[in-house]
């Protein structure tokens, strides 16, 4: 019977330790940080884009890639999803701008 009690105690302690670890690391699971935080458009293979950095009121920085629209074309405002980064979306961004459509793509604050 003593072995069963020790086994239950160890499993309970392990479970509680796991909960504590999850509590303190939950932001990294919900908001994963991409491996490449910042890559210039030229280095990413998208030289048509201009990079701008916006400063927010709370001190954060938001990276913006801008491709001007050709006359008569519209502009797409693009917000990528969580856990991605602008340089990883070059193929998609190039497809959007291939017909002269403009682009304003903002990085994810996190």
PDB file of C-alpha atoms in Angstrom, residues 4-106:
ATOM      1  CA  UNK A   4       0.722   3.041  -4.209  1.00  0.00           C
ATOM      2  CA  UNK A   5       0.709   6.127  -1.960  1.00  0.00           C
ATOM      3  CA  UNK A   6       4.196   7.140  -3.117  1.00  0.00           C
ATOM      4  CA  UNK A   7       3.235   6.587  -6.726  1.00  0.00           C
ATOM      5  CA  UNK A   8       0.121   8.740  -6.351  1.00  0.00           C
ATOM      6  CA  UNK A   9       2.170  11.430  -4.578  1.00  0.00           C
ATOM      7  CA  UNK A  10       4.823  11.457  -7.329  1.00  0.00           C
ATOM      8  CA  UNK A  11       2.212  11.634 -10.084  1.00  0.00           C
ATOM      9  CA  UNK A  12       0.428  14.464  -8.248  1.00  0.00           C
ATOM     10  CA  UNK A  13       3.654  16.417  -7.756  1.00  0.00           C
ATOM     11  CA  UNK A  14       4.605  15.904 -11.404  1.00  0.00           C
ATOM     12  CA  UNK A  15       1.184  17.098 -12.496  1.00  0.00           C
ATOM     13  CA  UNK A  16       1.421  20.215 -10.304  1.00  0.00           C
ATOM     14  CA  UNK A  17       4.926  21.002 -11.574  1.00  0.00           C
ATOM     15  CA  UNK A  18       3.618  20.679 -15.126  1.00  0.00           C
ATOM     16  CA  UNK A  19       0.776  23.094 -14.372  1.00  0.00           C
ATOM     17  CA  UNK A  20       3.183  25.627 -12.879  1.00  0.00           C
ATOM     18  CA  UNK A  21       5.478  25.392 -15.912  1.00  0.00           C
ATOM     19  CA  UNK A  22       2.525  25.839 -18.279  1.00  0.00           C
ATOM     20  CA  UNK A  23       1.281  28.816 -16.280  1.00  0.00           C
ATOM     21  CA  UNK A  24       4.581  30.678 -16.563  1.00  0.00           C
ATOM     22  CA  UNK A  25       5.259  29.759 -20.214  1.00  0.00           C
ATOM     23  CA  UNK A  26       1.754  30.067 -21.655  1.00  0.00           C
ATOM     24  CA  UNK A  27       2.502  33.292 -23.592  1.00  0.00           C
ATOM     25  CA  UNK A  28       5.220  31.533 -25.574  1.00  0.00           C
ATOM     26  CA  UNK A  29       2.688  28.903 -26.676  1.00  0.00           C
ATOM     27  CA  UNK A  30      -0.038  31.397 -27.533  1.00  0.00           C
ATOM     28  CA  UNK A  31       2.256  33.995 -29.116  1.00  0.00           C
ATOM     29  CA  UNK A  32       5.220  32.124 -30.586  1.00  0.00           C
ATOM     30  CA  UNK A  33       8.140  34.285 -31.633  1.00  0.00           C
ATOM     31  CA  UNK A  34       9.365  33.529 -35.156  1.00  0.00           C
ATOM     32  CA  UNK A  35      13.009  32.538 -35.500  1.00  0.00           C
ATOM     33  CA  UNK A  36      13.703  35.492 -37.801  1.00  0.00           C
ATOM     34  CA  UNK A  37      12.395  38.600 -36.129  1.00  0.00           C
ATOM     35  CA  UNK A  38      13.379  41.082 -38.814  1.00  0.00           C
ATOM     36  CA  UNK A  39      14.600  40.793 -42.374  1.00  0.00           C
ATOM     37  CA  UNK A  40      14.815  43.711 -44.775  1.00  0.00           C
ATOM     38  CA  UNK A  41      12.672  43.385 -47.923  1.00  0.00           C
ATOM     39  CA  UNK A  42      15.775  43.313 -50.167  1.00  0.00           C
ATOM     40  CA  UNK A  43      17.345  40.503 -48.143  1.00  0.00           C
ATOM     41  CA  UNK A  44      14.054  38.591 -48.256  1.00  0.00           C
ATOM     42  CA  UNK A  45      13.924  38.807 -52.054  1.00  0.00           C
ATOM     43  CA  UNK A  46      11.222  41.479 -52.276  1.00  0.00           C
ATOM     44  CA  UNK A  47      13.092  44.629 -53.406  1.00  0.00           C
ATOM     45  CA  UNK A  48       9.889  46.340 -54.584  1.00  0.00           C
ATOM     46  CA  UNK A  49       8.889  46.901 -50.958  1.00  0.00           C
ATOM     47  CA  UNK A  50       9.978  49.812 -48.801  1.00  0.00           C
ATOM     48  CA  UNK A  51      10.410  49.159 -45.090  1.00  0.00           C
ATOM     49  CA  UNK A  52       9.071  51.606 -42.512  1.00  0.00           C
ATOM     50  CA  UNK A  53       9.023  51.328 -38.736  1.00  0.00           C
ATOM     51  CA  UNK A  54       6.073  52.690 -36.789  1.00  0.00           C
ATOM     52  CA  UNK A  55       6.436  53.507 -33.100  1.00  0.00           C
ATOM     53  CA  UNK A  56       3.356  52.916 -30.979  1.00  0.00           C
ATOM     54  CA  UNK A  57       2.232  54.971 -27.992  1.00  0.00           C
ATOM     55  CA  UNK A  58       3.293  52.193 -25.602  1.00  0.00           C
ATOM     56  CA  UNK A  59       6.851  51.997 -26.948  1.00  0.00           C
ATOM     57  CA  UNK A  60       6.505  49.016 -29.284  1.00  0.00           C
ATOM     58  CA  UNK A  61       7.725  49.039 -32.885  1.00  0.00           C
ATOM     59  CA  UNK A  62       5.759  47.717 -35.832  1.00  0.00           C
ATOM     60  CA  UNK A  63       7.551  46.916 -39.073  1.00  0.00           C
ATOM     61  CA  UNK A  64       5.652  47.874 -42.225  1.00  0.00           C
ATOM     62  CA  UNK A  65       6.415  46.894 -45.806  1.00  0.00           C
ATOM     63  CA  UNK A  66       4.941  49.197 -48.438  1.00  0.00           C
ATOM     64  CA  UNK A  67       4.653  48.676 -52.183  1.00  0.00           C
ATOM     65  CA  UNK A  68       3.112  51.678 -53.956  1.00  0.00           C
ATOM     66  CA  UNK A  69       0.150  50.938 -56.215  1.00  0.00           C
ATOM     67  CA  UNK A  70       0.322  51.610 -59.920  1.00  0.00           C
ATOM     68  CA  UNK A  71      -2.153  54.250 -61.151  1.00  0.00           C
ATOM     69  CA  UNK A  72      -5.705  52.905 -61.168  1.00  0.00           C
ATOM     70  CA  UNK A  73      -4.969  50.001 -58.826  1.00  0.00           C
ATOM     71  CA  UNK A  74      -6.075  49.516 -55.250  1.00  0.00           C
ATOM     72  CA  UNK A  75      -4.009  48.958 -52.121  1.00  0.00           C
ATOM     73  CA  UNK A  76      -4.250  45.844 -49.942  1.00  0.00           C
ATOM     74  CA  UNK A  77      -3.793  46.258 -46.196  1.00  0.00           C
ATOM     75  CA  UNK A  78      -2.286  42.944 -45.057  1.00  0.00           C
ATOM     76  CA  UNK A  79      -2.099  41.721 -41.464  1.00  0.00           C
ATOM     77  CA  UNK A  80      -0.392  38.348 -41.227  1.00  0.00           C
ATOM     78  CA  UNK A  81      -1.260  35.911 -38.488  1.00  0.00           C
ATOM     79  CA  UNK A  82       0.312  34.936 -35.223  1.00  0.00           C
ATOM     80  CA  UNK A  83       3.661  33.165 -35.347  1.00  0.00           C
ATOM     81  CA  UNK A  84       4.633  34.355 -38.820  1.00  0.00           C
ATOM     82  CA  UNK A  85       6.871  37.127 -40.117  1.00  0.00           C
ATOM     83  CA  UNK A  86       6.911  39.302 -43.227  1.00  0.00           C
ATOM     84  CA  UNK A  87       9.982  37.709 -44.811  1.00  0.00           C
ATOM     85  CA  UNK A  88       8.267  34.319 -44.697  1.00  0.00           C
ATOM     86  CA  UNK A  89       5.375  35.661 -46.764  1.00  0.00           C
ATOM     87  CA  UNK A  90       7.304  37.026 -49.751  1.00  0.00           C
ATOM     88  CA  UNK A  91       5.718  34.628 -52.264  1.00  0.00           C
ATOM     89  CA  UNK A  92       2.217  35.589 -51.119  1.00  0.00           C
ATOM     90  CA  UNK A  93       3.020  39.309 -51.026  1.00  0.00           C
ATOM     91  CA  UNK A  94       4.560  39.140 -54.489  1.00  0.00           C
ATOM     92  CA  UNK A  95       1.412  37.416 -55.804  1.00  0.00           C
ATOM     93  CA  UNK A  96      -0.720  40.217 -54.359  1.00  0.00           C
ATOM     94  CA  UNK A  97       1.375  42.951 -55.989  1.00  0.00           C
ATOM     95  CA  UNK A  98       2.077  41.220 -59.307  1.00  0.00           C
ATOM     96  CA  UNK A  99      -0.719  43.034 -61.176  1.00  0.00           C
ATOM     97  CA  UNK A 100       0.153  46.509 -59.881  1.00  0.00           C
ATOM     98  CA  UNK A 101      -1.909  46.325 -56.708  1.00  0.00           C
ATOM     99  CA  UNK A 102      -0.325  48.252 -53.856  1.00  0.00           C
ATOM    100  CA  UNK A 103       0.471  46.707 -50.503  1.00  0.00           C
ATOM    101  CA  UNK A 104       0.824  47.808 -46.907  1.00  0.00           C
ATOM    102  CA  UNK A 105       1.838  44.776 -44.814  1.00  0.00           C
ATOM    103  CA  UNK A 106       2.237  45.175 -41.070  1.00  0.00           C
TER     104      UNK A 106
END
